[in-house]
Structures are given as C-alpha cells and as structure tokens.
CSV table of C-alpha atoms in Angstrom, one decimal:
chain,number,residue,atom,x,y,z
W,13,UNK,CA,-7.7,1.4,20.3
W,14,UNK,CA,-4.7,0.4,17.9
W,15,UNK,CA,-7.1,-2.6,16.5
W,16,UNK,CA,-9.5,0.5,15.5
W,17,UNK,CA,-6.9,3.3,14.8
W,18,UNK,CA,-5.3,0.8,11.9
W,19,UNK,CA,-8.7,-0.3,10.4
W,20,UNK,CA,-9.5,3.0,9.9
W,21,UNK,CA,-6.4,4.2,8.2
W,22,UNK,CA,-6.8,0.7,5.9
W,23,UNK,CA,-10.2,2.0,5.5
W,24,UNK,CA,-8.5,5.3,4.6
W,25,UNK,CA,-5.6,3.8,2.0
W,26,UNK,CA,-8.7,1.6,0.4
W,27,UNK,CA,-10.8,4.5,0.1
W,28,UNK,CA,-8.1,7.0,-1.8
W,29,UNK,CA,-7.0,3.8,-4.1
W,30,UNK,CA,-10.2,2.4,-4.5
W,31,UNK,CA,-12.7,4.4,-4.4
W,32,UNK,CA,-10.7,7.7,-6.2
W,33,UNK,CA,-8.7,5.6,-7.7
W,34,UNK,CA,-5.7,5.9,-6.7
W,35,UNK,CA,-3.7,3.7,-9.5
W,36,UNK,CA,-4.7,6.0,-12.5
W,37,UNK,CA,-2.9,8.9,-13.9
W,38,UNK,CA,-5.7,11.5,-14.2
W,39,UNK,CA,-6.0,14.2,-17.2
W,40,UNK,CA,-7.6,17.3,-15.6
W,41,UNK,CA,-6.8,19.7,-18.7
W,42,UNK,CA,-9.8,19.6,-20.8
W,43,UNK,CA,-10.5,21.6,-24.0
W,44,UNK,CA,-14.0,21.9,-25.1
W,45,UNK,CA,-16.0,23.8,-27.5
W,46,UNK,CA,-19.7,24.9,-27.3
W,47,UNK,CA,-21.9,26.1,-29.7
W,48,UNK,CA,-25.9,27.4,-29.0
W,49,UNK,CA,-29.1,27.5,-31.3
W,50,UNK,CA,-32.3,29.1,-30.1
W,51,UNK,CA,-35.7,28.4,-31.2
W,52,UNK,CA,-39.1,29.7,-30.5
W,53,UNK,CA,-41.3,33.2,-31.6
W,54,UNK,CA,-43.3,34.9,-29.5
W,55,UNK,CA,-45.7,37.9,-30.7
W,56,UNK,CA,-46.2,41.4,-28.3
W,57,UNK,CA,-48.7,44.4,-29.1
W,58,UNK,CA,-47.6,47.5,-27.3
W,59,UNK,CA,-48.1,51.1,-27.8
W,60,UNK,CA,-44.3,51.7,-28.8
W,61,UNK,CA,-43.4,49.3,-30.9
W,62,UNK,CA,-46.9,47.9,-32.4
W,63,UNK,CA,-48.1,44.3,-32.6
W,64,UNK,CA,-44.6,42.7,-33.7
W,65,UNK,CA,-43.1,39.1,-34.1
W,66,UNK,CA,-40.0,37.7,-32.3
W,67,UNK,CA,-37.7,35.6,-33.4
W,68,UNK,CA,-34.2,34.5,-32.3
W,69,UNK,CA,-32.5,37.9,-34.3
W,70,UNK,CA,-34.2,39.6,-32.9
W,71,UNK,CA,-34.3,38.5,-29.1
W,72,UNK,CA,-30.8,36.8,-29.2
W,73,UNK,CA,-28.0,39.0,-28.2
W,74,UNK,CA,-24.7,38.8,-29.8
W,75,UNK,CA,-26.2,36.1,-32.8
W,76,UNK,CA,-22.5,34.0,-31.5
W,77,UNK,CA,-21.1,34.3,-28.5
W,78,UNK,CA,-18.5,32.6,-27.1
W,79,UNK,CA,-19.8,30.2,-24.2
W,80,UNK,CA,-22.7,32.1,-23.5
W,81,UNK,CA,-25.8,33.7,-24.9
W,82,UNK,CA,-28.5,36.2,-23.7
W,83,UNK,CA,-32.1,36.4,-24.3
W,84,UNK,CA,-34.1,40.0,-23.9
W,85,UNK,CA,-36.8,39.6,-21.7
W,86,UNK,CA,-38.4,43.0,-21.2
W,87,UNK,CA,-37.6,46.0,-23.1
W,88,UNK,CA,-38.0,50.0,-22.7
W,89,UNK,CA,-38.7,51.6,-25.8
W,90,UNK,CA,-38.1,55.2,-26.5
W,91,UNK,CA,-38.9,55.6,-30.3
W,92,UNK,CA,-38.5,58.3,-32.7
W,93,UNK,CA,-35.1,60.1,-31.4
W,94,UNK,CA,-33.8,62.8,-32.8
W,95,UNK,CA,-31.0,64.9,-32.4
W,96,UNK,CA,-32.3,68.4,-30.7
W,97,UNK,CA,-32.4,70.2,-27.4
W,98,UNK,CA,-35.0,69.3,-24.7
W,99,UNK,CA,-35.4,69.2,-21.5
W,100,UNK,CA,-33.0,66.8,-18.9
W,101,UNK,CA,-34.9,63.8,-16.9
W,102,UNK,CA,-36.2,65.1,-13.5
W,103,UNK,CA,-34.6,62.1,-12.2
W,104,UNK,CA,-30.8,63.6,-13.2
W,105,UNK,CA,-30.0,65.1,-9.9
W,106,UNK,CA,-27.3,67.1,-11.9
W,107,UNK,CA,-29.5,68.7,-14.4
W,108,UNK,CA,-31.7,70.0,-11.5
W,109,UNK,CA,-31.6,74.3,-11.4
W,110,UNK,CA,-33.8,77.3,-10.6
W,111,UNK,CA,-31.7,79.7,-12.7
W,112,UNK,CA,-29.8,79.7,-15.9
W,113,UNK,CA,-26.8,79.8,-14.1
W,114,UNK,CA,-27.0,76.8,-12.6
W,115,UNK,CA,-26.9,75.4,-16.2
W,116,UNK,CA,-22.8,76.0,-17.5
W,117,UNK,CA,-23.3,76.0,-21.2
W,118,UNK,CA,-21.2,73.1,-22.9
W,119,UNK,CA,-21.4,71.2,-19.8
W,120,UNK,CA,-22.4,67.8,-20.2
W,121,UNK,CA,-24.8,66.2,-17.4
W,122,UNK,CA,-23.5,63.8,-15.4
W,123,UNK,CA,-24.8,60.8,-15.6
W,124,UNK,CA,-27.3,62.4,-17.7
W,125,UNK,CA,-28.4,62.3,-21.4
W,126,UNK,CA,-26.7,65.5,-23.3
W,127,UNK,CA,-24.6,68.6,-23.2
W,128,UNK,CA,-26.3,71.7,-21.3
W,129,UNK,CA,-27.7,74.4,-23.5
W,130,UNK,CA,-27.1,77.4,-20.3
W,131,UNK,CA,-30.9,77.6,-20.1
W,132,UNK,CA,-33.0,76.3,-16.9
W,133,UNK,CA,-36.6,75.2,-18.1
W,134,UNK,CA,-39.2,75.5,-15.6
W,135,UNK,CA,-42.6,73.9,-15.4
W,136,UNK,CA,-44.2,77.7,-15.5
W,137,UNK,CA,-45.2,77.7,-11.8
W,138,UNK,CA,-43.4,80.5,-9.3
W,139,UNK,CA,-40.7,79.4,-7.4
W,140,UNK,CA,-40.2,76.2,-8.5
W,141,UNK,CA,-37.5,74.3,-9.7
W,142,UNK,CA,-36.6,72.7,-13.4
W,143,UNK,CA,-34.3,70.8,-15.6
W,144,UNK,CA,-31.8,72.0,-17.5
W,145,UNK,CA,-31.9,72.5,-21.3
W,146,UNK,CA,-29.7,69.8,-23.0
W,147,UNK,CA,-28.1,69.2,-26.9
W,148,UNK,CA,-29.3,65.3,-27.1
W,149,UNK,CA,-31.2,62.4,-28.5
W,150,UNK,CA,-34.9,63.9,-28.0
W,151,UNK,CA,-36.7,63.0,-26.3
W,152,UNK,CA,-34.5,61.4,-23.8
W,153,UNK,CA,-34.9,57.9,-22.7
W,154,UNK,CA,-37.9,56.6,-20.7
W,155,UNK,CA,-38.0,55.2,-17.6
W,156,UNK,CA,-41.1,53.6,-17.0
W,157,UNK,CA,-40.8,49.8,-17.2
W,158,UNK,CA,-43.7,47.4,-18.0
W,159,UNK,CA,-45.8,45.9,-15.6
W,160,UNK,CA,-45.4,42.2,-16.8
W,161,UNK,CA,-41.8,41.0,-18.8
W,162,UNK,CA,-42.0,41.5,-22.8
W,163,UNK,CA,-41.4,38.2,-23.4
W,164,UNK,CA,-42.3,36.4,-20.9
W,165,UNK,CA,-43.2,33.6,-23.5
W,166,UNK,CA,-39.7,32.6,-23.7
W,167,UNK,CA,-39.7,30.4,-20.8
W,168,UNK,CA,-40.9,28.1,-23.6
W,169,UNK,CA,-38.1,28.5,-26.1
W,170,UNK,CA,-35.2,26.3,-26.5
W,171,UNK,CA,-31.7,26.3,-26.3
W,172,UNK,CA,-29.1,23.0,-28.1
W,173,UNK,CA,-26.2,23.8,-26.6
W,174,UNK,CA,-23.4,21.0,-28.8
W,175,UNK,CA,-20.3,19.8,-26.3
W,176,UNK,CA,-17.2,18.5,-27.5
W,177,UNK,CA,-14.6,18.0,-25.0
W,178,UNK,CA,-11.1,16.0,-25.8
W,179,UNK,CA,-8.7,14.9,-23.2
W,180,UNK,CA,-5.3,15.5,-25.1
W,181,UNK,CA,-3.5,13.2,-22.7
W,182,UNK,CA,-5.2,9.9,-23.5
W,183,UNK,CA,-6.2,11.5,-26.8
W,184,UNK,CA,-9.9,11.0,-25.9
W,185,UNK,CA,-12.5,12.6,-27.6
W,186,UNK,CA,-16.4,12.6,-27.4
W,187,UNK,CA,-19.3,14.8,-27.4
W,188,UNK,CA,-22.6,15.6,-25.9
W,189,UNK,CA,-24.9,14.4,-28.3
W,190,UNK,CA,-26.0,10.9,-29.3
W,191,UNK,CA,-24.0,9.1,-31.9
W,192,UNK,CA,-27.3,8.4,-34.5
W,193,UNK,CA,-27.9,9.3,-38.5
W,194,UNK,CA,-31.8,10.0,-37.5
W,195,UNK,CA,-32.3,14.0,-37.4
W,196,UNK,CA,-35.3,13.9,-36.4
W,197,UNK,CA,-33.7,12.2,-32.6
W,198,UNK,CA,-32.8,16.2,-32.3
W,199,UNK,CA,-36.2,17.4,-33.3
W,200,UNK,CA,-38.3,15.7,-31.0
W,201,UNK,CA,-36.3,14.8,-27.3
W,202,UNK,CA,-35.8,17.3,-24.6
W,203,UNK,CA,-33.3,17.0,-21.6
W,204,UNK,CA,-34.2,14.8,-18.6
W,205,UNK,CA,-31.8,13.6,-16.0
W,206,UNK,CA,-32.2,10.0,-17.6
W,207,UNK,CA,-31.6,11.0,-20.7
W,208,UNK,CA,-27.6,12.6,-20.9
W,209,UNK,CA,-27.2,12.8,-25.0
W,210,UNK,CA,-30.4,15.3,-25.6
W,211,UNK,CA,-29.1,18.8,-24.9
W,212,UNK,CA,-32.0,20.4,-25.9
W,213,UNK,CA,-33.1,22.5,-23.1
W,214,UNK,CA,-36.0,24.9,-22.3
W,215,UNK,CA,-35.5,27.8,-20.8
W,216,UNK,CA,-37.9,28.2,-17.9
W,217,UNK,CA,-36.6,25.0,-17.3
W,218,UNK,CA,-33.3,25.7,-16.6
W,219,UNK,CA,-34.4,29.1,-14.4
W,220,UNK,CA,-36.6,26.7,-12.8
W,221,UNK,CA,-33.2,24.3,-11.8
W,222,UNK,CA,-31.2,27.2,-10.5
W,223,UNK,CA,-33.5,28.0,-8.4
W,224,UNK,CA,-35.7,31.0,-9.2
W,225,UNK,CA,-38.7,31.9,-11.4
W,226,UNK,CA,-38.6,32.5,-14.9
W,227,UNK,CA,-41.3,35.4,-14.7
W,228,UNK,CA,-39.9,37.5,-11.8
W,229,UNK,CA,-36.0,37.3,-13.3
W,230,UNK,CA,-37.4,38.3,-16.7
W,231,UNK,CA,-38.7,41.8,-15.5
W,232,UNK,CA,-34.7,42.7,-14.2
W,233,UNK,CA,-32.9,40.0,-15.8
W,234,UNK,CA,-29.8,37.8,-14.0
W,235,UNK,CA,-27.3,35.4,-15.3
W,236,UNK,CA,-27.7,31.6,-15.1
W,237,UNK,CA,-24.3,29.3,-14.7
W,238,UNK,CA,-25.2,26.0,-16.6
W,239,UNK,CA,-22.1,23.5,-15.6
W,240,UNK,CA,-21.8,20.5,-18.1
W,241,UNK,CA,-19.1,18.2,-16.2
W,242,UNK,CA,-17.4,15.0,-17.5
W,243,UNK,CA,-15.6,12.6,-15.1
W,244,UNK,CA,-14.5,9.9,-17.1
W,245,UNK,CA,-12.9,6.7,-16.7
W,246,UNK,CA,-11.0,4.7,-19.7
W,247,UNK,CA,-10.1,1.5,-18.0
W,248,UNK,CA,-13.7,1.1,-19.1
W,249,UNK,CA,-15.7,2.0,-22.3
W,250,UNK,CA,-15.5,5.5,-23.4
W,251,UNK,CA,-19.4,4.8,-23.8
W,252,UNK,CA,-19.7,4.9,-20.4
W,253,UNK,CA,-18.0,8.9,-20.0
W,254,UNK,CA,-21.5,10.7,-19.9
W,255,UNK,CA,-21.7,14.7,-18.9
W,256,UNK,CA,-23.6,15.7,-16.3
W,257,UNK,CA,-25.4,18.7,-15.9
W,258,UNK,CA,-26.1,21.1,-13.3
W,259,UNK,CA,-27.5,24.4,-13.2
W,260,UNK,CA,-27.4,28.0,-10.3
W,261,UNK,CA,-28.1,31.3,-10.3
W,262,UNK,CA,-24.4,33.5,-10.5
W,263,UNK,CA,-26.1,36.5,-9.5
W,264,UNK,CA,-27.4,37.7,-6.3
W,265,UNK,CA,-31.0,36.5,-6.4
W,266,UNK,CA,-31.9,38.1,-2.9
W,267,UNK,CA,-31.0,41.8,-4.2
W,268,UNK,CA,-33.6,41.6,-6.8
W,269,UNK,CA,-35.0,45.0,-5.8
W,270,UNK,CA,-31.5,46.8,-5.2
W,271,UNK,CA,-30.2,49.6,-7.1
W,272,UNK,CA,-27.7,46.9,-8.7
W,273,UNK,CA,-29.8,43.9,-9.5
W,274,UNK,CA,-30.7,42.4,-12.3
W,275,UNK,CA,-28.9,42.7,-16.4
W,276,UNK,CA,-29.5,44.9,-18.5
W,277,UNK,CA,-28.2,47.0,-21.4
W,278,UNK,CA,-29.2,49.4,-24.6
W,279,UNK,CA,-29.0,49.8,-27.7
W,280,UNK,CA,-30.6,51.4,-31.1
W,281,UNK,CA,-31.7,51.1,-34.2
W,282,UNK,CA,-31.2,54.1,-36.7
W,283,UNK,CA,-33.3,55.2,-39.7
W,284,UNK,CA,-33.0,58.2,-41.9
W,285,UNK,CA,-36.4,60.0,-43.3
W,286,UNK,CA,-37.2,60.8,-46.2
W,287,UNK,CA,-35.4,64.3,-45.8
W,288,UNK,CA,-32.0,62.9,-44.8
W,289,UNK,CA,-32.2,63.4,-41.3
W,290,UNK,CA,-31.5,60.5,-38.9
W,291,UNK,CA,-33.0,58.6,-36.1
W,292,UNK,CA,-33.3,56.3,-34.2
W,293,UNK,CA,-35.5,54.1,-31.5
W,294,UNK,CA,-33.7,53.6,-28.5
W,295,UNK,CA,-34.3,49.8,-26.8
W,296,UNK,CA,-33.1,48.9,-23.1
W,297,UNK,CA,-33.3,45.9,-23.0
W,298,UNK,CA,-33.6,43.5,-20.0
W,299,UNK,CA,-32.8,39.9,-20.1
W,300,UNK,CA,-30.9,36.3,-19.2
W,301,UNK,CA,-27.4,35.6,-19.4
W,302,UNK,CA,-26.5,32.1,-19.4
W,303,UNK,CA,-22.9,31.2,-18.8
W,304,UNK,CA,-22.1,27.4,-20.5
W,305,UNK,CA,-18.8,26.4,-17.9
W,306,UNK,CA,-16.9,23.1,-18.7
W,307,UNK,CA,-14.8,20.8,-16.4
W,308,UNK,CA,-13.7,17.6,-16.8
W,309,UNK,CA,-11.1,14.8,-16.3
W,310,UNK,CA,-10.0,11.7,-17.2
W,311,UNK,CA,-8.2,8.8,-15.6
W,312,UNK,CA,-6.8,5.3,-16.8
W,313,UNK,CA,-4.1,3.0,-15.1
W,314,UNK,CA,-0.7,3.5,-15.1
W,315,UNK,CA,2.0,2.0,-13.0
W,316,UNK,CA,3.6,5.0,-11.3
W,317,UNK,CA,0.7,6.5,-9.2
W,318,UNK,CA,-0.1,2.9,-8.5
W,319,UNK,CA,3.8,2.2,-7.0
W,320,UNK,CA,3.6,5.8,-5.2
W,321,UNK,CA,-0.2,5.0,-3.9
W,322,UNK,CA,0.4,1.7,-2.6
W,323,UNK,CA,4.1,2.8,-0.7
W,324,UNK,CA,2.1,6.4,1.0
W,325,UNK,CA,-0.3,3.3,2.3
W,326,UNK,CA,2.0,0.6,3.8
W,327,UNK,CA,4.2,3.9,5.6
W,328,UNK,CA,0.6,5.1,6.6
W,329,UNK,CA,-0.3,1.8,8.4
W,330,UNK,CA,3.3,2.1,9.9
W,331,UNK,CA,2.6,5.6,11.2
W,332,UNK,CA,-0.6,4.7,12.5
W,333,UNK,CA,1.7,2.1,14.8
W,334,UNK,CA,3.9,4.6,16.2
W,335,UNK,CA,0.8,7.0,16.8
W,336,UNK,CA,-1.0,4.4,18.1
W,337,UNK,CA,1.8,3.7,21.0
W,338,UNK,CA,2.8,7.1,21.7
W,339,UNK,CA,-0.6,7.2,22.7
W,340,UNK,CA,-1.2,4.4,24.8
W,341,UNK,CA,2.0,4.7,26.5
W,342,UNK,CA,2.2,8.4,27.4
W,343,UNK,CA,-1.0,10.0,27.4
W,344,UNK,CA,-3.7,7.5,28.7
W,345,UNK,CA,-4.3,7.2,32.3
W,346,UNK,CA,-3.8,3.5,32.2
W,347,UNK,CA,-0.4,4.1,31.0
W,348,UNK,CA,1.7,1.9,32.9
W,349,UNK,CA,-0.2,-1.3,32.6
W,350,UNK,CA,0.0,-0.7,28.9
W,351,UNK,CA,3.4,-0.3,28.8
W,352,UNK,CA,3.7,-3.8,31.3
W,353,UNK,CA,2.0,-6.0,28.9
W,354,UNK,CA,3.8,-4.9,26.1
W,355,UNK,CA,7.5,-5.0,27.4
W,356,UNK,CA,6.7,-8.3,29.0
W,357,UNK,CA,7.6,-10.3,26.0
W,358,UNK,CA,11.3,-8.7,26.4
W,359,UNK,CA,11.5,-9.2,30.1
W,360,UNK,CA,10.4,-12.6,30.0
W,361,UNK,CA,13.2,-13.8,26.8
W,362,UNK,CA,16.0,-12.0,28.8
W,363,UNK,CA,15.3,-14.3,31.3
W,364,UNK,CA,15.7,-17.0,29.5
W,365,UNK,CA,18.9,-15.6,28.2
W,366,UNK,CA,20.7,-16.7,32.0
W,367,UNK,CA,22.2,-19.7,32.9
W,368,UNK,CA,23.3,-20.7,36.7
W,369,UNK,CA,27.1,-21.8,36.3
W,370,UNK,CA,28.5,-24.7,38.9
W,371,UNK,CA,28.9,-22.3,41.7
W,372,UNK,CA,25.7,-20.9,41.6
W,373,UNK,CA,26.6,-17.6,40.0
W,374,UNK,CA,24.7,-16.3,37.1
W,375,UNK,CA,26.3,-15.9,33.8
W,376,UNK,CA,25.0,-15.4,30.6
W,377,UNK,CA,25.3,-17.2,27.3
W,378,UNK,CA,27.9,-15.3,26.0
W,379,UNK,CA,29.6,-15.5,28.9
W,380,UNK,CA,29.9,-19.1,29.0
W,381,UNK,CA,30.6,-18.9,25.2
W,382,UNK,CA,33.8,-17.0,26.1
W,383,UNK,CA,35.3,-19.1,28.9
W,384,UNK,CA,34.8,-22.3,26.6
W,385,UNK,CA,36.7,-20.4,24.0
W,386,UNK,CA,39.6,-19.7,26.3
W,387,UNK,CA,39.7,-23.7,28.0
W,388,UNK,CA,40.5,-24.5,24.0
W,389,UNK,CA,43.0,-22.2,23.0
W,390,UNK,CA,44.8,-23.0,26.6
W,391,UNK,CA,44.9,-27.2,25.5
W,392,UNK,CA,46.1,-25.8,22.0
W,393,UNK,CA,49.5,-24.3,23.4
W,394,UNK,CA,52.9,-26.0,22.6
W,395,UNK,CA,54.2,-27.6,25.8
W,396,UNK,CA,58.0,-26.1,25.5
C-alpha cells in the first residue's frame, strides 16, 4: 500500500510540474482587440417592402460594435406610419373596453402603442367588445411574422473577425491571421480546424458548431458565444502560440417557443412627403447575436515557481509517508503485525546495544563506558 500510495503522489508532483508546467511563471492577463467585416447580399420580394437587395448596411446591426455584431434575419414590416388616432391592437389586454369609460382620456396603454383618445371603438356588432381609440403611429405595428426567415440566405455570408492579443508580462504579441504580403490568402481560405490563421468564417457554419440550425434560430433569433483561446508557451517558438476556436449557443435553445425566446428588436426609418408631414416604416427586426470572448495565457520558465514547485513535491512525498503509516498502523485489521515488522529493526539493534559484564549481569555500553572512566581517575590521585 505505501509502495502504491508514493507512486501515485510522484505521479501527482510529475504531473503538476510536467505536464502543467509547473516551473513557468504564467501571464493570465490578456488584452485583445477584435475587429469584424461581413460580406454577402441576398435579394427578398415581399409585399411590404418590394423586391429589395441586402447588403451588410443594411442587415448589420450597429455597423461597429465592440466584440460583437448582429445579423437581422427576419423582419416585420409595418410601412407607411403616420402620426393619427386609430384603433389599439386586440392583442393589448389593456386597451380592451365595451364603453367609453373604460377608455381614461390621456391615458397611455400599457404595454400598448399610444395615448387613449376616451373613445371605445367597436366592431359594429351588439354587445361586443372593442379597442380603445389611441393618439399613435397609425397604423400600429403588425404582428404577423413570416412563415420562412427573411434572410435565411445568410447562412452563406461571412464573417473575418481580426485577433490581436499581447501578453504584457513577457511583452508577447501576435495575432490571428497569417503573417503573408499575398491578399488574395484572405480572399480565397475559409476556417477549418487544420487551418488556425484563416478567420474567415460562415455563418451557418458557426450555428451549425454551437449546436443548432441556422434556419429555425433565424425565424426568433439567439445569440451565439464564439471563444477564440490562446494557451501559449515561450520556452518554445512564439510560432507555435496558435488560437483555438470553439463555438455554443448562450441562449436557451430548448425555450425556442417560450414567451421569452429568441432576439429581437425595432427600429424605423423616417421620411417626410412632399407636404411636410412625416413618416416612417417601422422594422422589427429578428436576428443573431454573436459574442467574440477572448482568454488566454502565457507561461515561460522562471526560477521561483520552479524552487516553490519542486519543495510542495519533496514535503508531498514526505506526507504521503506519515499518511501512509498512520494508516497501516492504526486503521487496518492487520495492524499489529505491521507494526512488528517495522519496529523490529529497533528491537533487534537495542539488543545489540548489551553486554554481559564478569558476573553475569547485564550492563550496557555506556554503562561500562562509565566504570572505565572512574578506574582512571581513581589510578590518577596523588598518594598523600
């Protein structure tokens, strides 16, 4: 038992200095930058907005952003707003009424579109129930989403995301990309797993790696983590410090049809006619968030974790001893003939520690040592 009990704690001390190296000092504080591009164009023909051309203004949302970008998907279109009075949604449970009273003029709907006018509009049938008149962008927004995503085309576009990371410890810098004059490398590669310096990605890809389907996130939208992570060592050749890439889903994928799934957001885009008068088509729009994350560290040799590495060991081989014994001594049911063989060294030496003096009684070594000691000083002394 103590034979294996100390190979596996030299296992152990090998494994934390070898294998994690435990004789470098390690630089965990990276700083990194990322910037994005998108390419690709796809072209929709829809009632609302008519046959149209996408390009990355129009379906990359904010142009910059700071370690992440977003790409609209699917869209609701409510064109031709205008600033009026019309009738609240039926699906506003606080605009519902059957009188004007239940309308408070200057009240605004909650969780609703507009102000209320004080007027109840019905559908012109008895006894029914209607909406309330509202002060608002008319009409108000739609609600019926399309059947398929938008663009569901951009599965093919492309994202070059550009990493440049520096460890300010070792001053080490490097980036993501290969270190060649030749534009037209970036032109033509795309990422694979064997190839580490082509960040050009696609984006049904990248869906595709965290897990899910491109064409069922793009009708709600989600948010897609893409980790870039450098672990490098500079006892060898920075050359050798490549990132590595990994890719999940951040959002709940298995609440796709709850109440709070998917991404969304709106905005609009105003006009004025030619009689002064403003406004505007409102756009939800639906769509991928991807979230760039970077970690990283960096480790090269130095003396002091080496020392500290190497003394934790020996007093972890030393521990394992006393362990070792407390066990075998105590706790095991074959206690006792433990404990014989291993104070039998110490019974057997004190043994030999006796001697037999001329009239047969036992004395020890020391004993003897003493008695020769006085015999001397007695044939020292003066005769007077």
């Amino acid at each position: 038992v103590g034979v294996i009990l100390k190979r596996g704690l030299w296992r152990l001390h090998r494994w934390v200095f070898v294998v994690k190296k435990g004789y470098q000092e390690v630089d965990t504080s990276v700083q990194s930058s990322v910037i994005t591009k998108l390419k690709g164009v796809a072209f929709t023909n829809t009632s609302e907005l008519g046959e149209r051309l996408w390009d990355v203004v129009d379906y990359v949302i904010p142009p910059q952003g700071e370690n992440v970008f977003f790409i609209v998907t699917n869209v609701i279109v409510t064109p031709n707003q205008r600033q009026g009075m019309c009738p609240e949604s039926f699906g506003i449970p606080d605009a519902v009424c059957s009188k004007n009273s239940d309308c408070s003029e200057g009240e605004a709907v909650i969780a609703g579109n507009g102000v209320k006018t004080g007027r109840c509009l019905k559908t012109g049938l008895v006894n029914t129930t209607g909406t309330c008149e509202i002060f608002a962008w008319c009409p108000v927004e739609k609600k019926k989403k399309p059947k398929k995503p938008l663009l569901g085309k951009a599965e093919n576009f492309t994202v070059y995301i550009k990493n440049s990371i520096r460890f300010p410890k070792f001053d080490f810098s490097k980036t993501n990309i290969l270190e060649i004059n030749e534009d037209s490398y970036l032109k033509t590669c795309r990422y694979s797993k064997d190839d580490h310096y082509c960040p050009i990605f696609y984006l049904g890809k990248i869906v595709s790696w965290a897990g899910s389907e491109f064409q069922i996130m793009a009708m709600e939208g989600g948010v897609i983590g893409i980790q870039i992570e450098w672990d490098c060592d500079l006892d060898k050749s920075g050359s050798l410090c490549h990132p590595h890439y990994s890719f999940t889903r951040l959002d709940n994928k298995f609440k796709e049809k709850s109440a709070s799934s998917g991404y969304n957001f709106r905005f609009a885009k105003y006009y004025r006619d030619a009689e002064g008068k403003d406004y505007r088509t409102l756009i939800k729009a639906y769509g991928i968030r991807f979230d760039i994350m970077v970690n990283g560290k960096a480790g090269k040799f130095n003396i002091i974790p080496t020392i500290i590495n190497i003394g934790s060991g020996l007093a972890l081989m030393g521990a394992g001893a006393f362990f070792c014994d407390l066990v075998l001594l105590y706790i095991i049911k074959k206690s006792n003939f433990y404990r014989d063989k291993k104070f039998e060294e110490v019974k057997s030496s004190s043994k030999k520690s006796l001697c037999v003096n001329v009239n047969g009684k036992i004395k020890s070594k020391s004993q003897n040592a003493l008695d020769q000691l006085k015999q001397l000083q007695t044939q020292e002394e003066p005769i007077l």
